[in-house]
Amino acid sequence: MINISWLMQFLEVTDRKSINKAAEELYISQSVLSRNIKKLEEYMGYPLLVRSNQGIRLTKEGRLLYQCSMPLKEEIKTIELLRKKKEVMGCSELHIYLFSLLLKSELLLDYVSGDNGDSIILKIYETKLMDLLQGVQDDEFGVGIAVLSDPEVAALENKVSQSSLTMEVLDQGGLYLQVRESCTDFDRQERLPEDRLKDMRYIHLDLDIYSILRLGIKINGVPLTSLKQVIQVNSYSAMMGLLAETNSFSFGSKWQADEMKRHGIKCIEIPDAETKMNLVLFLNSQAVSLEARAFVNILKRAYHLLP
């Protein structure tokens, strides 16, 4: 019978395109890894890898073995997750990474209510976009949800394609202006006049190399980069408190309008916005936990995205 450990090491070498990098990832020596790959080749009866100064590449037979073995790799990871779940005394665990989104409160209640009675470890991280991507990639219990503009989605596609992440646009909607309920500066078309806009503070979350693209958005022809009064915060809780109590505005989406309303903030769609907003789901294609799968189904149901 084939040695599963050798096979998994072969897959790691193939993914890393380097015995050196694979050995570091697997915490074994290069000599042991090379010896195990050689044993696997002897077992199969033909070479699997071609080694050169530029790294390694698969032979025709090696490519076929790699393709046939990938489903097994996913099944083994699922088995490992089940084992680790047992080790934490029956606890189910879910880590949610959020960027630019305030989750519906009933969504979390539905997830907790749907649990089978085990203890639950639920962690929610409000992060920068880059931290969200890294978190989901490194965290076997992680799932990422972000609201991104069209330029942000386009800029991320190449990065995501070169990683173990998957990016799925679940829904698309307009760009919304978020202001306190008592704001009376709107005209009859529910637009903020340019002079009023420039007197208000613009509040936004922490930005990074990708999310900074949203600063290119214009509102009523006014570029955000021209605004002088800007407040940067690191959480939606802080943003809501400032919006509800100060002469300020921020951008939002339809997916959090109900939650914002509960906190005394109204959301008005900008009819001529230059960009659309996207509700985006990020998962690690190499390790999607059972809890993450359950949460995604609840998420889609909460936002009416199921067929």
PDB file of C-alpha atoms in Angstrom:
ATOM      1  CA  MET A   1       0.000   0.000   0.000  1.00  0.00           C
ATOM      2  CA  ILE A   2       1.220   3.488  -0.828  1.00  0.00           C
ATOM      3  CA  ASN A   3       2.711   5.493   2.024  1.00  0.00           C
ATOM      4  CA  ILE A   4       0.322   8.425   2.576  1.00  0.00           C
ATOM      5  CA  SER A   5       3.041  10.481   4.248  1.00  0.00           C
ATOM      6  CA  TRP A   6       5.271  10.227   1.169  1.00  0.00           C
ATOM      7  CA  LEU A   7       2.365  11.196  -1.038  1.00  0.00           C
ATOM      8  CA  MET A   8       1.515  14.273   1.025  1.00  0.00           C
ATOM      9  CA  GLN A   9       5.167  15.313   0.968  1.00  0.00           C
ATOM     10  CA  PHE A  10       5.196  14.938  -2.821  1.00  0.00           C
ATOM     11  CA  LEU A  11       2.167  17.237  -3.061  1.00  0.00           C
ATOM     12  CA  GLU A  12       3.851  19.821  -0.840  1.00  0.00           C
ATOM     13  CA  VAL A  13       7.027  19.768  -2.958  1.00  0.00           C
ATOM     14  CA  THR A  14       4.925  20.208  -6.089  1.00  0.00           C
ATOM     15  CA  ASP A  15       2.964  23.116  -4.631  1.00  0.00           C
ATOM     16  CA  ARG A  16       6.117  24.853  -3.372  1.00  0.00           C
ATOM     17  CA  LYS A  17       8.112  24.032  -6.535  1.00  0.00           C
ATOM     18  CA  SER A  18      11.091  23.534  -4.257  1.00  0.00           C
ATOM     19  CA  ILE A  19      12.312  20.742  -1.983  1.00  0.00           C
ATOM     20  CA  ASN A  20      13.967  23.336   0.242  1.00  0.00           C
ATOM     21  CA  LYS A  21      10.758  25.350   0.763  1.00  0.00           C
ATOM     22  CA  ALA A  22       8.673  22.205   1.208  1.00  0.00           C
ATOM     23  CA  ALA A  23      11.086  20.890   3.840  1.00  0.00           C
ATOM     24  CA  GLU A  24      10.773  24.137   5.795  1.00  0.00           C
ATOM     25  CA  GLU A  25       6.980  23.965   5.613  1.00  0.00           C
ATOM     26  CA  LEU A  26       6.911  20.310   6.706  1.00  0.00           C
ATOM     27  CA  TYR A  27       9.543  20.778   9.449  1.00  0.00           C
ATOM     28  CA  ILE A  28      11.764  17.983   8.135  1.00  0.00           C
ATOM     29  CA  SER A  29      15.247  18.003   6.669  1.00  0.00           C
ATOM     30  CA  GLN A  30      15.848  18.268   2.930  1.00  0.00           C
ATOM     31  CA  SER A  31      17.701  14.951   2.943  1.00  0.00           C
ATOM     32  CA  VAL A  32      14.772  13.117   4.561  1.00  0.00           C
ATOM     33  CA  LEU A  33      12.308  14.732   2.166  1.00  0.00           C
ATOM     34  CA  SER A  34      14.438  13.885  -0.886  1.00  0.00           C
ATOM     35  CA  ARG A  35      14.784  10.299   0.334  1.00  0.00           C
ATOM     36  CA  ASN A  36      11.020   9.937   0.808  1.00  0.00           C
ATOM     37  CA  ILE A  37      10.299  11.333  -2.654  1.00  0.00           C
ATOM     38  CA  LYS A  38      12.791   8.821  -4.069  1.00  0.00           C
ATOM     39  CA  LYS A  39      11.017   5.996  -2.212  1.00  0.00           C
ATOM     40  CA  LEU A  40       7.696   7.153  -3.660  1.00  0.00           C
ATOM     41  CA  GLU A  41       9.174   7.134  -7.167  1.00  0.00           C
ATOM     42  CA  GLU A  42      10.512   3.615  -6.595  1.00  0.00           C
ATOM     43  CA  TYR A  43       7.098   2.491  -5.358  1.00  0.00           C
ATOM     44  CA  MET A  44       5.323   4.001  -8.381  1.00  0.00           C
ATOM     45  CA  GLY A  45       7.935   2.612 -10.768  1.00  0.00           C
ATOM     46  CA  TYR A  46       8.757   5.831 -12.615  1.00  0.00           C
ATOM     47  CA  PRO A  47      10.216   9.319 -12.021  1.00  0.00           C
ATOM     48  CA  LEU A  48       7.782  11.927 -10.702  1.00  0.00           C
ATOM     49  CA  LEU A  49       9.989  15.019 -10.606  1.00  0.00           C
ATOM     50  CA  VAL A  50      12.679  16.524 -12.788  1.00  0.00           C
ATOM     51  CA  ARG A  51      15.240  18.339 -10.652  1.00  0.00           C
ATOM     52  CA  SER A  52      17.326  21.272 -11.914  1.00  0.00           C
ATOM     53  CA  ASN A  53      19.062  24.408 -10.662  1.00  0.00           C
ATOM     54  CA  GLN A  54      15.832  26.300 -11.359  1.00  0.00           C
ATOM     55  CA  GLY A  55      13.837  24.058  -9.042  1.00  0.00           C
ATOM     56  CA  ILE A  56      11.613  21.095  -9.801  1.00  0.00           C
ATOM     57  CA  ARG A  57       8.951  20.300 -12.377  1.00  0.00           C
ATOM     58  CA  LEU A  58       6.611  17.364 -12.788  1.00  0.00           C
ATOM     59  CA  THR A  59       7.050  14.570 -15.284  1.00  0.00           C
ATOM     60  CA  LYS A  60       3.984  13.483 -17.257  1.00  0.00           C
ATOM     61  CA  GLU A  61       3.392  10.667 -14.776  1.00  0.00           C
ATOM     62  CA  GLY A  62       4.056  12.997 -11.843  1.00  0.00           C
ATOM     63  CA  ARG A  63       1.443  15.439 -13.104  1.00  0.00           C
ATOM     64  CA  LEU A  64      -1.125  12.641 -13.332  1.00  0.00           C
ATOM     65  CA  LEU A  65      -0.343  11.483  -9.787  1.00  0.00           C
ATOM     66  CA  TYR A  66      -0.608  15.070  -8.531  1.00  0.00           C
ATOM     67  CA  GLN A  67      -4.035  15.557 -10.120  1.00  0.00           C
ATOM     68  CA  CYS A  68      -5.323  12.246  -8.765  1.00  0.00           C
ATOM     69  CA  SER A  69      -3.976  12.943  -5.272  1.00  0.00           C
ATOM     70  CA  MET A  70      -5.352  16.447  -4.727  1.00  0.00           C
ATOM     71  CA  PRO A  71      -8.842  15.252  -3.641  1.00  0.00           C
ATOM     72  CA  LEU A  72      -7.147  12.936  -1.127  1.00  0.00           C
ATOM     73  CA  LYS A  73      -5.195  15.885   0.267  1.00  0.00           C
ATOM     74  CA  GLU A  74      -8.439  17.756   0.936  1.00  0.00           C
ATOM     75  CA  GLU A  75     -10.010  14.716   2.601  1.00  0.00           C
ATOM     76  CA  ILE A  76      -7.002  14.264   4.876  1.00  0.00           C
ATOM     77  CA  LYS A  77      -7.186  17.915   5.915  1.00  0.00           C
ATOM     78  CA  THR A  78     -10.859  17.449   6.750  1.00  0.00           C
ATOM     79  CA  ILE A  79      -9.980  14.401   8.869  1.00  0.00           C
ATOM     80  CA  GLU A  80      -7.326  16.456  10.670  1.00  0.00           C
ATOM     81  CA  LEU A  81      -9.893  19.153  11.401  1.00  0.00           C
ATOM     82  CA  LEU A  82     -12.244  16.561  12.870  1.00  0.00           C
ATOM     83  CA  ARG A  83      -9.418  15.210  15.029  1.00  0.00           C
ATOM     84  CA  LYS A  84      -8.493  18.668  16.300  1.00  0.00           C
ATOM     85  CA  LYS A  85     -12.122  19.436  16.975  1.00  0.00           C
ATOM     86  CA  LYS A  86     -12.285  16.365  19.209  1.00  0.00           C
ATOM     87  CA  GLU A  87      -9.119  17.460  20.982  1.00  0.00           C
ATOM     88  CA  VAL A  88     -10.770  20.677  22.176  1.00  0.00           C
ATOM     89  CA  MET A  89     -13.459  18.689  24.011  1.00  0.00           C
ATOM     90  CA  GLY A  90     -16.161  18.938  21.419  1.00  0.00           C
ATOM     91  CA  CYS A  91     -15.888  22.693  20.893  1.00  0.00           C
ATOM     92  CA  SER A  92     -16.907  24.029  17.510  1.00  0.00           C
ATOM     93  CA  GLU A  93     -14.729  26.934  16.424  1.00  0.00           C
ATOM     94  CA  LEU A  94     -15.232  29.728  13.908  1.00  0.00           C
ATOM     95  CA  HIS A  95     -13.124  32.802  13.222  1.00  0.00           C
ATOM     96  CA  ILE A  96     -14.756  35.568  11.148  1.00  0.00           C
ATOM     97  CA  TYR A  97     -12.559  38.208   9.518  1.00  0.00           C
ATOM     98  CA  LEU A  98     -14.437  41.355   8.474  1.00  0.00           C
ATOM     99  CA  PHE A  99     -13.544  44.378   6.396  1.00  0.00           C
ATOM    100  CA  SER A 100     -15.928  47.296   5.794  1.00  0.00           C
ATOM    101  CA  LEU A 101     -18.997  45.396   6.968  1.00  0.00           C
ATOM    102  CA  LEU A 102     -21.221  45.402  10.036  1.00  0.00           C
ATOM    103  CA  LEU A 103     -22.792  41.956  10.235  1.00  0.00           C
ATOM    104  CA  LYS A 104     -26.483  41.515  10.826  1.00  0.00           C
ATOM    105  CA  SER A 105     -26.926  40.636  14.486  1.00  0.00           C
ATOM    106  CA  GLU A 106     -29.466  37.913  13.677  1.00  0.00           C
ATOM    107  CA  LEU A 107     -26.866  36.199  11.508  1.00  0.00           C
ATOM    108  CA  LEU A 108     -24.696  35.404  14.512  1.00  0.00           C
ATOM    109  CA  LEU A 109     -27.754  34.433  16.545  1.00  0.00           C
ATOM    110  CA  ASP A 110     -28.786  31.987  13.824  1.00  0.00           C
ATOM    111  CA  TYR A 111     -25.316  30.453  13.800  1.00  0.00           C
ATOM    112  CA  VAL A 112     -25.210  30.014  17.580  1.00  0.00           C
ATOM    113  CA  SER A 113     -28.786  28.703  17.702  1.00  0.00           C
ATOM    114  CA  GLY A 114     -28.045  26.157  14.997  1.00  0.00           C
ATOM    115  CA  ASP A 115     -25.158  24.573  16.901  1.00  0.00           C
ATOM    116  CA  ASN A 116     -25.640  21.009  18.121  1.00  0.00           C
ATOM    117  CA  GLY A 117     -25.131  21.821  21.791  1.00  0.00           C
ATOM    118  CA  ASP A 118     -21.337  21.735  21.931  1.00  0.00           C
ATOM    119  CA  SER A 119     -19.394  24.636  23.348  1.00  0.00           C
ATOM    120  CA  ILE A 120     -18.591  27.339  20.796  1.00  0.00           C
ATOM    121  CA  ILE A 121     -15.470  29.390  20.236  1.00  0.00           C
ATOM    122  CA  LEU A 122     -16.506  32.359  18.098  1.00  0.00           C
ATOM    123  CA  LYS A 123     -13.980  35.071  17.282  1.00  0.00           C
ATOM    124  CA  ILE A 124     -14.696  38.129  15.149  1.00  0.00           C
ATOM    125  CA  TYR A 125     -11.861  40.273  13.830  1.00  0.00           C
ATOM    126  CA  GLU A 126     -12.374  43.685  12.231  1.00  0.00           C
ATOM    127  CA  THR A 127      -9.246  44.040  10.137  1.00  0.00           C
ATOM    128  CA  LYS A 128      -7.614  45.798   7.253  1.00  0.00           C
ATOM    129  CA  LEU A 129      -8.187  44.079   3.926  1.00  0.00           C
ATOM    130  CA  MET A 130      -4.645  42.677   3.723  1.00  0.00           C
ATOM    131  CA  ASP A 131      -4.935  41.321   7.268  1.00  0.00           C
ATOM    132  CA  LEU A 132      -8.216  39.653   6.329  1.00  0.00           C
ATOM    133  CA  LEU A 133      -6.566  37.866   3.405  1.00  0.00           C
ATOM    134  CA  GLN A 134      -3.636  36.724   5.519  1.00  0.00           C
ATOM    135  CA  GLY A 135      -5.908  35.657   8.363  1.00  0.00           C
ATOM    136  CA  VAL A 136      -8.100  33.445   6.196  1.00  0.00           C
ATOM    137  CA  GLN A 137      -5.056  31.959   4.483  1.00  0.00           C
ATOM    138  CA  ASP A 138      -3.365  31.036   7.771  1.00  0.00           C
ATOM    139  CA  ASP A 139      -6.399  30.190   9.925  1.00  0.00           C
ATOM    140  CA  GLU A 140      -7.979  26.759   9.482  1.00  0.00           C
ATOM    141  CA  PHE A 141     -11.140  28.008  11.196  1.00  0.00           C
ATOM    142  CA  GLY A 142     -11.259  31.287   9.269  1.00  0.00           C
ATOM    143  CA  VAL A 143     -13.759  32.808   6.866  1.00  0.00           C
ATOM    144  CA  GLY A 144     -13.487  36.324   5.450  1.00  0.00           C
ATOM    145  CA  ILE A 145     -16.264  38.719   4.446  1.00  0.00           C
ATOM    146  CA  ALA A 146     -15.639  42.130   2.945  1.00  0.00           C
ATOM    147  CA  VAL A 147     -17.514  44.887   1.159  1.00  0.00           C
ATOM    148  CA  LEU A 148     -15.315  46.063  -1.708  1.00  0.00           C
ATOM    149  CA  SER A 149     -15.645  48.549  -4.534  1.00  0.00           C
ATOM    150  CA  ASP A 150     -15.242  47.414  -8.143  1.00  0.00           C
ATOM    151  CA  PRO A 151     -11.621  48.686  -8.347  1.00  0.00           C
ATOM    152  CA  GLU A 152     -10.722  46.811  -5.166  1.00  0.00           C
ATOM    153  CA  VAL A 153     -12.173  43.550  -6.500  1.00  0.00           C
ATOM    154  CA  ALA A 154     -10.306  43.950  -9.790  1.00  0.00           C
ATOM    155  CA  ALA A 155      -7.024  44.693  -8.018  1.00  0.00           C
ATOM    156  CA  LEU A 156      -7.353  41.608  -5.800  1.00  0.00           C
ATOM    157  CA  GLU A 157      -8.098  39.056  -8.513  1.00  0.00           C
ATOM    158  CA  ASN A 158      -4.474  38.458  -9.477  1.00  0.00           C
ATOM    159  CA  LYS A 159      -3.244  38.239  -5.875  1.00  0.00           C
ATOM    160  CA  VAL A 160      -5.957  35.766  -4.907  1.00  0.00           C
ATOM    161  CA  SER A 161      -5.309  33.598  -7.985  1.00  0.00           C
ATOM    162  CA  GLN A 162      -1.707  33.107  -6.832  1.00  0.00           C
ATOM    163  CA  SER A 163      -2.675  32.007  -3.320  1.00  0.00           C
ATOM    164  CA  SER A 164      -4.705  29.273  -1.650  1.00  0.00           C
ATOM    165  CA  LEU A 165      -7.623  31.682  -1.250  1.00  0.00           C
ATOM    166  CA  THR A 166     -10.880  31.714  -3.137  1.00  0.00           C
ATOM    167  CA  MET A 167     -12.779  34.946  -3.708  1.00  0.00           C
ATOM    168  CA  GLU A 168     -16.505  34.836  -4.478  1.00  0.00           C
ATOM    169  CA  VAL A 169     -18.648  37.898  -5.153  1.00  0.00           C
ATOM    170  CA  LEU A 170     -21.919  36.957  -3.463  1.00  0.00           C
ATOM    171  CA  ASP A 171     -23.888  40.076  -4.334  1.00  0.00           C
ATOM    172  CA  GLN A 172     -23.546  43.551  -5.817  1.00  0.00           C
ATOM    173  CA  GLY A 173     -25.225  46.795  -4.849  1.00  0.00           C
ATOM    174  CA  GLY A 174     -24.921  50.546  -4.929  1.00  0.00           C
ATOM    175  CA  LEU A 175     -22.763  52.920  -2.941  1.00  0.00           C
ATOM    176  CA  TYR A 176     -24.525  54.413   0.091  1.00  0.00           C
ATOM    177  CA  LEU A 177     -23.951  57.578   2.069  1.00  0.00           C
ATOM    178  CA  GLN A 178     -24.172  57.092   5.845  1.00  0.00           C
ATOM    179  CA  VAL A 179     -25.110  60.073   8.054  1.00  0.00           C
ATOM    180  CA  ARG A 180     -26.925  60.608  11.354  1.00  0.00           C
ATOM    181  CA  GLU A 181     -30.716  60.502  11.237  1.00  0.00           C
ATOM    182  CA  SER A 182     -30.990  64.155  12.282  1.00  0.00           C
ATOM    183  CA  CYS A 183     -28.953  65.439   9.321  1.00  0.00           C
ATOM    184  CA  THR A 184     -31.016  68.086   7.469  1.00  0.00           C
ATOM    185  CA  ASP A 185     -28.489  69.139   4.845  1.00  0.00           C
ATOM    186  CA  PHE A 186     -29.963  67.090   2.002  1.00  0.00           C
ATOM    187  CA  ASP A 187     -31.744  68.687  -0.940  1.00  0.00           C
ATOM    188  CA  ARG A 188     -35.018  67.431  -2.419  1.00  0.00           C
ATOM    189  CA  GLN A 189     -33.192  64.729  -4.385  1.00  0.00           C
ATOM    190  CA  GLU A 190     -31.604  63.555  -1.131  1.00  0.00           C
ATOM    191  CA  ARG A 191     -28.173  64.758  -2.213  1.00  0.00           C
ATOM    192  CA  LEU A 192     -25.655  66.600  -0.129  1.00  0.00           C
ATOM    193  CA  PRO A 193     -24.757  69.955  -1.715  1.00  0.00           C
ATOM    194  CA  GLU A 194     -21.047  70.379  -2.370  1.00  0.00           C
ATOM    195  CA  ASP A 195     -20.639  73.196   0.143  1.00  0.00           C
ATOM    196  CA  ARG A 196     -22.296  71.113   2.890  1.00  0.00           C
ATOM    197  CA  LEU A 197     -20.200  68.090   2.043  1.00  0.00           C
ATOM    198  CA  LYS A 198     -16.946  69.995   2.431  1.00  0.00           C
ATOM    199  CA  ASP A 199     -18.016  71.161   5.898  1.00  0.00           C
ATOM    200  CA  MET A 200     -18.515  67.588   7.106  1.00  0.00           C
ATOM    201  CA  ARG A 201     -15.944  65.132   8.387  1.00  0.00           C
ATOM    202  CA  TYR A 202     -15.331  62.053   6.259  1.00  0.00           C
ATOM    203  CA  ILE A 203     -14.941  58.920   8.398  1.00  0.00           C
ATOM    204  CA  HIS A 204     -13.364  55.765   7.035  1.00  0.00           C
ATOM    205  CA  LEU A 205     -11.803  52.544   8.259  1.00  0.00           C
ATOM    206  CA  ASP A 206      -8.073  51.827   8.235  1.00  0.00           C
ATOM    207  CA  LEU A 207      -6.892  51.469   4.642  1.00  0.00           C
ATOM    208  CA  ASP A 208      -4.061  49.532   3.016  1.00  0.00           C
ATOM    209  CA  ILE A 209      -2.551  49.050  -0.426  1.00  0.00           C
ATOM    210  CA  TYR A 210      -5.801  47.702  -1.899  1.00  0.00           C
ATOM    211  CA  SER A 211      -8.558  49.430   0.055  1.00  0.00           C
ATOM    212  CA  ILE A 212      -6.927  52.825  -0.459  1.00  0.00           C
ATOM    213  CA  LEU A 213      -8.313  52.612  -3.997  1.00  0.00           C
ATOM    214  CA  ARG A 214     -11.713  53.685  -2.660  1.00  0.00           C
ATOM    215  CA  LEU A 215     -10.316  57.158  -2.024  1.00  0.00           C
ATOM    216  CA  GLY A 216     -10.649  57.632  -5.776  1.00  0.00           C
ATOM    217  CA  ILE A 217     -14.443  57.700  -5.396  1.00  0.00           C
ATOM    218  CA  LYS A 218     -16.200  60.995  -6.052  1.00  0.00           C
ATOM    219  CA  ILE A 219     -19.458  62.134  -4.478  1.00  0.00           C
ATOM    220  CA  ASN A 220     -21.427  64.823  -6.283  1.00  0.00           C
ATOM    221  CA  GLY A 221     -18.290  65.409  -8.315  1.00  0.00           C
ATOM    222  CA  VAL A 222     -16.183  66.029  -5.210  1.00  0.00           C
ATOM    223  CA  PRO A 223     -13.140  63.703  -4.902  1.00  0.00           C
ATOM    224  CA  LEU A 224     -12.616  62.318  -1.422  1.00  0.00           C
ATOM    225  CA  THR A 225      -8.950  63.253  -1.588  1.00  0.00           C
ATOM    226  CA  SER A 226      -9.960  66.937  -1.624  1.00  0.00           C
ATOM    227  CA  LEU A 227     -11.726  66.740   1.745  1.00  0.00           C
ATOM    228  CA  LYS A 228      -9.748  68.344   4.558  1.00  0.00           C
ATOM    229  CA  GLN A 229     -11.548  66.906   7.593  1.00  0.00           C
ATOM    230  CA  VAL A 230     -10.928  63.166   7.725  1.00  0.00           C
ATOM    231  CA  ILE A 231     -11.227  60.733  10.626  1.00  0.00           C
ATOM    232  CA  GLN A 232      -9.720  57.255  10.361  1.00  0.00           C
ATOM    233  CA  VAL A 233     -10.932  54.537  12.745  1.00  0.00           C
ATOM    234  CA  ASN A 234     -10.214  50.840  13.128  1.00  0.00           C
ATOM    235  CA  SER A 235     -13.686  49.470  13.881  1.00  0.00           C
ATOM    236  CA  TYR A 236     -17.294  49.881  12.853  1.00  0.00           C
ATOM    237  CA  SER A 237     -18.298  50.436  16.467  1.00  0.00           C
ATOM    238  CA  ALA A 238     -16.153  53.569  16.594  1.00  0.00           C
ATOM    239  CA  MET A 239     -17.459  54.692  13.221  1.00  0.00           C
ATOM    240  CA  MET A 240     -21.096  54.304  14.285  1.00  0.00           C
ATOM    241  CA  GLY A 241     -20.561  56.291  17.462  1.00  0.00           C
ATOM    242  CA  LEU A 242     -19.017  59.185  15.552  1.00  0.00           C
ATOM    243  CA  LEU A 243     -21.602  59.129  12.769  1.00  0.00           C
ATOM    244  CA  ALA A 244     -24.493  59.164  15.222  1.00  0.00           C
ATOM    245  CA  GLU A 245     -23.174  62.102  17.230  1.00  0.00           C
ATOM    246  CA  THR A 246     -21.192  64.349  14.860  1.00  0.00           C
ATOM    247  CA  ASN A 247     -21.585  66.259  11.612  1.00  0.00           C
ATOM    248  CA  SER A 248     -19.909  63.586   9.540  1.00  0.00           C
ATOM    249  CA  PHE A 249     -20.467  61.004   6.821  1.00  0.00           C
ATOM    250  CA  SER A 250     -19.065  57.711   5.615  1.00  0.00           C
ATOM    251  CA  PHE A 251     -19.703  55.287   2.791  1.00  0.00           C
ATOM    252  CA  GLY A 252     -21.591  52.056   3.217  1.00  0.00           C
ATOM    253  CA  SER A 253     -23.683  49.442   1.485  1.00  0.00           C
ATOM    254  CA  LYS A 254     -27.146  47.928   1.485  1.00  0.00           C
ATOM    255  CA  TRP A 255     -25.934  44.908   3.480  1.00  0.00           C
ATOM    256  CA  GLN A 256     -25.633  46.892   6.700  1.00  0.00           C
ATOM    257  CA  ALA A 257     -28.364  49.502   6.258  1.00  0.00           C
ATOM    258  CA  ASP A 258     -30.679  47.795   8.767  1.00  0.00           C
ATOM    259  CA  GLU A 259     -27.981  47.600  11.435  1.00  0.00           C
ATOM    260  CA  MET A 260     -26.990  51.233  10.922  1.00  0.00           C
ATOM    261  CA  LYS A 261     -30.609  52.347  11.242  1.00  0.00           C
ATOM    262  CA  ARG A 262     -30.809  50.705  14.670  1.00  0.00           C
ATOM    263  CA  HIS A 263     -27.976  52.981  15.751  1.00  0.00           C
ATOM    264  CA  GLY A 264     -29.563  56.220  14.520  1.00  0.00           C
ATOM    265  CA  ILE A 265     -27.782  56.340  11.167  1.00  0.00           C
ATOM    266  CA  LYS A 266     -29.535  56.550   7.823  1.00  0.00           C
ATOM    267  CA  CYS A 267     -28.156  55.111   4.600  1.00  0.00           C
ATOM    268  CA  ILE A 268     -28.997  56.808   1.300  1.00  0.00           C
ATOM    269  CA  GLU A 269     -28.009  55.277  -2.026  1.00  0.00           C
ATOM    270  CA  ILE A 270     -25.965  57.553  -4.286  1.00  0.00           C
ATOM    271  CA  PRO A 271     -27.717  57.280  -7.674  1.00  0.00           C
ATOM    272  CA  ASP A 272     -24.830  58.415  -9.893  1.00  0.00           C
ATOM    273  CA  ALA A 273     -21.946  56.732  -8.068  1.00  0.00           C
ATOM    274  CA  GLU A 274     -19.009  55.822 -10.286  1.00  0.00           C
ATOM    275  CA  THR A 275     -18.591  52.396  -8.701  1.00  0.00           C
ATOM    276  CA  LYS A 276     -20.645  49.521  -7.374  1.00  0.00           C
ATOM    277  CA  MET A 277     -20.037  47.776  -4.065  1.00  0.00           C
ATOM    278  CA  ASN A 278     -19.590  44.015  -3.756  1.00  0.00           C
ATOM    279  CA  LEU A 279     -20.236  41.577  -0.916  1.00  0.00           C
ATOM    280  CA  VAL A 280     -17.228  39.263  -1.159  1.00  0.00           C
ATOM    281  CA  LEU A 281     -16.533  35.937   0.534  1.00  0.00           C
ATOM    282  CA  PHE A 282     -12.983  34.668   1.102  1.00  0.00           C
ATOM    283  CA  LEU A 283     -12.179  31.058   1.984  1.00  0.00           C
ATOM    284  CA  ASN A 284      -9.037  28.950   2.106  1.00  0.00           C
ATOM    285  CA  SER A 285      -9.490  26.397  -0.669  1.00  0.00           C
ATOM    286  CA  GLN A 286      -7.123  23.985   1.068  1.00  0.00           C
ATOM    287  CA  ALA A 287      -8.957  23.902   4.412  1.00  0.00           C
ATOM    288  CA  VAL A 288     -12.611  24.885   4.765  1.00  0.00           C
ATOM    289  CA  SER A 289     -13.856  23.796   8.178  1.00  0.00           C
ATOM    290  CA  LEU A 290     -17.296  22.333   8.787  1.00  0.00           C
ATOM    291  CA  GLU A 291     -18.129  25.396  10.887  1.00  0.00           C
ATOM    292  CA  ALA A 292     -17.127  27.729   8.061  1.00  0.00           C
ATOM    293  CA  ARG A 293     -19.353  25.855   5.609  1.00  0.00           C
ATOM    294  CA  ALA A 294     -22.293  26.089   8.004  1.00  0.00           C
ATOM    295  CA  PHE A 295     -21.692  29.798   8.562  1.00  0.00           C
ATOM    296  CA  VAL A 296     -21.540  30.530   4.823  1.00  0.00           C
ATOM    297  CA  ASN A 297     -24.963  28.932   4.352  1.00  0.00           C
ATOM    298  CA  ILE A 298     -26.392  31.047   7.182  1.00  0.00           C
ATOM    299  CA  LEU A 299     -24.731  34.146   5.708  1.00  0.00           C
ATOM    300  CA  LYS A 300     -26.298  33.554   2.306  1.00  0.00           C
ATOM    301  CA  ARG A 301     -29.695  32.951   3.862  1.00  0.00           C
ATOM    302  CA  ALA A 302     -29.474  36.099   6.001  1.00  0.00           C
ATOM    303  CA  TYR A 303     -28.737  38.266   2.963  1.00  0.00           C
ATOM    304  CA  HIS A 304     -31.269  36.427   0.746  1.00  0.00           C
ATOM    305  CA  LEU A 305     -28.600  34.999  -1.552  1.00  0.00           C
ATOM    306  CA  LEU A 306     -29.748  31.375  -1.688  1.00  0.00           C
ATOM    307  CA  PRO A 307     -31.487  30.210  -4.892  1.00  0.00           C
TER     308      PRO A 307
END
